[in-house]
mmCIF file of C-alpha atoms in Angstrom:
data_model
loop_
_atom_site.group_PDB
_atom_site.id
_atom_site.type_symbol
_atom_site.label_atom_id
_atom_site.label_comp_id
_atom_site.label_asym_id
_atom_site.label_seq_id
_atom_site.Cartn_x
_atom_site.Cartn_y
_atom_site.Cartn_z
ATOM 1 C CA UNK W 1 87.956 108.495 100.622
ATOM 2 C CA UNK W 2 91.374 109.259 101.863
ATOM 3 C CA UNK W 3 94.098 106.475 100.928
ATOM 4 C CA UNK W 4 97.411 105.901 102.765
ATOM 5 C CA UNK W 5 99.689 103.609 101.732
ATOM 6 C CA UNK W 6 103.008 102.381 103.593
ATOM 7 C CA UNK W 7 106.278 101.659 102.621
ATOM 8 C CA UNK W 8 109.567 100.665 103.603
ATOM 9 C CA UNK W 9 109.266 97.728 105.349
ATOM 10 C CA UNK W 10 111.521 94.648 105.178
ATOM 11 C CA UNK W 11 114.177 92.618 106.342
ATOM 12 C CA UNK W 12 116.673 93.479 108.629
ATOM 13 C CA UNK W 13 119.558 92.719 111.469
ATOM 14 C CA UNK W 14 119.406 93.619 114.652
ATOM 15 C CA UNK W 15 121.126 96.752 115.046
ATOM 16 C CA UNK W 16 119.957 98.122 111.476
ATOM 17 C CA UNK W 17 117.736 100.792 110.755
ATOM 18 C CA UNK W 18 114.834 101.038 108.503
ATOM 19 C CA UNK W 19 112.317 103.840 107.242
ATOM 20 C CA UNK W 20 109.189 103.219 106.679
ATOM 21 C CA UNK W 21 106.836 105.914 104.664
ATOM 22 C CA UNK W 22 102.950 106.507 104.753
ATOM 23 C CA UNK W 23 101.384 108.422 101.166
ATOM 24 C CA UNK W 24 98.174 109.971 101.710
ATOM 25 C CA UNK W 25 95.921 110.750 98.800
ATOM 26 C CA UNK W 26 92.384 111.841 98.520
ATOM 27 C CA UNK W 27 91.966 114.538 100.644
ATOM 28 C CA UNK W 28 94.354 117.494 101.822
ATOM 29 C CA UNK W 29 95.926 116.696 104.662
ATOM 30 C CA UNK W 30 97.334 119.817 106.373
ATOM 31 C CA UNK W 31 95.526 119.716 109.563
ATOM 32 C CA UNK W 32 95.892 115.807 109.735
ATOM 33 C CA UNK W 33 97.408 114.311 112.986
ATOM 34 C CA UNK W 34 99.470 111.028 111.541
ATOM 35 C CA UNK W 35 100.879 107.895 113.552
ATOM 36 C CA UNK W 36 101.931 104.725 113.438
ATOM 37 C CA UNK W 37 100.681 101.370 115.045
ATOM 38 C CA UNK W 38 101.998 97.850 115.179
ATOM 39 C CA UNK W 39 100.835 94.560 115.371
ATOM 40 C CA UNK W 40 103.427 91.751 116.343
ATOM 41 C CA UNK W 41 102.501 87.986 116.035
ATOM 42 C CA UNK W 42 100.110 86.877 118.910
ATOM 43 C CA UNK W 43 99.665 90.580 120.294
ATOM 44 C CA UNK W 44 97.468 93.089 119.975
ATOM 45 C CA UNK W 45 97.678 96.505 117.964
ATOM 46 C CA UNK W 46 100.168 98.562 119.887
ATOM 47 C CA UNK W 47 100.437 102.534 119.383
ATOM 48 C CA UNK W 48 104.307 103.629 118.062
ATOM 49 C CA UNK W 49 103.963 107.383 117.737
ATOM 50 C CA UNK W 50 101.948 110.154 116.106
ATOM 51 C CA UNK W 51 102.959 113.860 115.057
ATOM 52 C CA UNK W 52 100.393 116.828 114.946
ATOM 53 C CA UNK W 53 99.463 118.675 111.953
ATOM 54 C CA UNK W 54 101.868 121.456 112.017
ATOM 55 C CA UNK W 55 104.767 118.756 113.099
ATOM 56 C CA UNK W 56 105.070 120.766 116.504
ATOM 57 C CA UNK W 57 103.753 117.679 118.451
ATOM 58 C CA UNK W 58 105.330 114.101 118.844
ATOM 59 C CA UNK W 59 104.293 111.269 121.348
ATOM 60 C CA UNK W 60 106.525 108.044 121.324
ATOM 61 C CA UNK W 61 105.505 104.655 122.991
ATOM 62 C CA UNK W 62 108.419 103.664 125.705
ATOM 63 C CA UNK W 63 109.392 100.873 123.844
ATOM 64 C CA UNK W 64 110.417 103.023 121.399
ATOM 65 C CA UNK W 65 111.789 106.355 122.594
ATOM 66 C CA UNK W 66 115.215 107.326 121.449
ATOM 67 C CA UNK W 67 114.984 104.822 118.773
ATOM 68 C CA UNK W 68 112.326 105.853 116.414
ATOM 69 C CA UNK W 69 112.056 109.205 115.066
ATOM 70 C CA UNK W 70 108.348 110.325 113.360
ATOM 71 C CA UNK W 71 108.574 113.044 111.057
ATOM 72 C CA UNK W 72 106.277 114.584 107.921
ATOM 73 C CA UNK W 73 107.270 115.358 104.320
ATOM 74 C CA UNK W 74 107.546 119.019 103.530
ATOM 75 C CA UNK W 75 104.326 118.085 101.402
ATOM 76 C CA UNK W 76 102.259 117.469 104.774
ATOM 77 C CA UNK W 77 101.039 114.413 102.859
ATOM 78 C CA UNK W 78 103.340 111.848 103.868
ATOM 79 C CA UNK W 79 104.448 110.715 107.390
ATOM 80 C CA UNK W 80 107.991 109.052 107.934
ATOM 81 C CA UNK W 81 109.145 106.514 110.736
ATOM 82 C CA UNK W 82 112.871 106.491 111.281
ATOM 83 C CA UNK W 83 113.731 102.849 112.953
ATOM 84 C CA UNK W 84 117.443 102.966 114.352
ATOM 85 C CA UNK W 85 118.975 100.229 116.620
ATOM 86 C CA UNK W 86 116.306 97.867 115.636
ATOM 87 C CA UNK W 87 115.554 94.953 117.818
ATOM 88 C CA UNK W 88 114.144 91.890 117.286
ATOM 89 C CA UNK W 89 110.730 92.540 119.368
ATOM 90 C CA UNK W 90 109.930 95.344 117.045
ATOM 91 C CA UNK W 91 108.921 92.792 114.223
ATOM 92 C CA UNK W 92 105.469 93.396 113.438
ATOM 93 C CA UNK W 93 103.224 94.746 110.450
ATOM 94 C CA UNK W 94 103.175 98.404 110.785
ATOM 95 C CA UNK W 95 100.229 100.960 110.120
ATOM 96 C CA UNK W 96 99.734 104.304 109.202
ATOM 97 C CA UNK W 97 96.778 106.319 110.361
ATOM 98 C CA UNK W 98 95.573 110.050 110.312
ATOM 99 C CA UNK W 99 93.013 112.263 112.177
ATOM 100 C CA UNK W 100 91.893 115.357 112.835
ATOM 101 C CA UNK W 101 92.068 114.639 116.623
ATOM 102 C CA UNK W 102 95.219 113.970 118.096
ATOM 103 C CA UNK W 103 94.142 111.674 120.617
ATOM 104 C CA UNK W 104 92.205 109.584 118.497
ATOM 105 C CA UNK W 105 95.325 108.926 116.201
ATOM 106 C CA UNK W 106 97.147 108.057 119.899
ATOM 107 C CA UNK W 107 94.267 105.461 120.817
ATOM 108 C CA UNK W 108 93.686 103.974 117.609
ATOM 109 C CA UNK W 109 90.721 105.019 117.119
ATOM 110 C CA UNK W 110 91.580 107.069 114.082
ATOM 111 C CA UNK W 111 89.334 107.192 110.558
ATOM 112 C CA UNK W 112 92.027 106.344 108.578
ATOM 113 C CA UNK W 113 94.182 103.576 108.604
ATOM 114 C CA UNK W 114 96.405 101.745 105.735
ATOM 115 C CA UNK W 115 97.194 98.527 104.501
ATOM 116 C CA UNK W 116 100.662 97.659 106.892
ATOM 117 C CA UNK W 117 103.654 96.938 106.003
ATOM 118 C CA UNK W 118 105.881 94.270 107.316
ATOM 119 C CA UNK W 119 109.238 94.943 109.308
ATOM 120 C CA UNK W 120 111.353 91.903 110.463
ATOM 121 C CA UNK W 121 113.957 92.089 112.863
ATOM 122 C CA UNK W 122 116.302 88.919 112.986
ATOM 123 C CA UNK W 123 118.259 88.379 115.880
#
């Protein structure tokens, strides 16, 4: 079974920055595709952004282009999220997932997921 674990999360102002972190244990995970998802209150699971394997590949979600920065560990077993200029709409419990498909990571439909971890945004 492969495990991922997030951290990171918390409080924070608008305007602040966080980064979150996603562990992966179990399995190696140099041709995994990684992402994130979020889930506000009231709304459904939302894609955030994903990065291939190699790190050569990154989609972002709109609402968070220019903002959010997905990167991987030089270990290719963790996954970061780099939240700048944080807003109050992106509170939500955040996910980590991996793949070996790309596009499965990008709909959601990804084997892996983790437990969340919470970001709050106050106004």
């Amino acid at each position: 079974q492969v495990q991922l674990v997030e951290s990171g999360g918390g409080l924070v102002q608008a305007g602040g920055s966080l980064r979150l972190s996603c562990a992966a244990s179990g399995r190696t995970f140099d041709r995994y595709n990684m992402g994130w998802f979020r889930q506000a209150p009231g709304k459904e699971r939302e894609f955030v952004a994903v990065i291939s394997w190699s790190g050569g590949t990154t989609y972002y979600a709109d609402s968070v282009k220019g903002r959010f920065t997905i990167s991987r560990g030089n270990a290719k077993n963790t996954v970061y999220l780099q939240m700048n200029s944080l807003k109050p709409e992106d509170t939500a419990v955040y996910y980590c997932l991996a793949d070996r498909q790309l596009p499965t990571v990008v709909s959601g439909g990804a084997g892996y997921w983790g437990q969340g971890t919470q970001v709050t945004v106050s106004s």
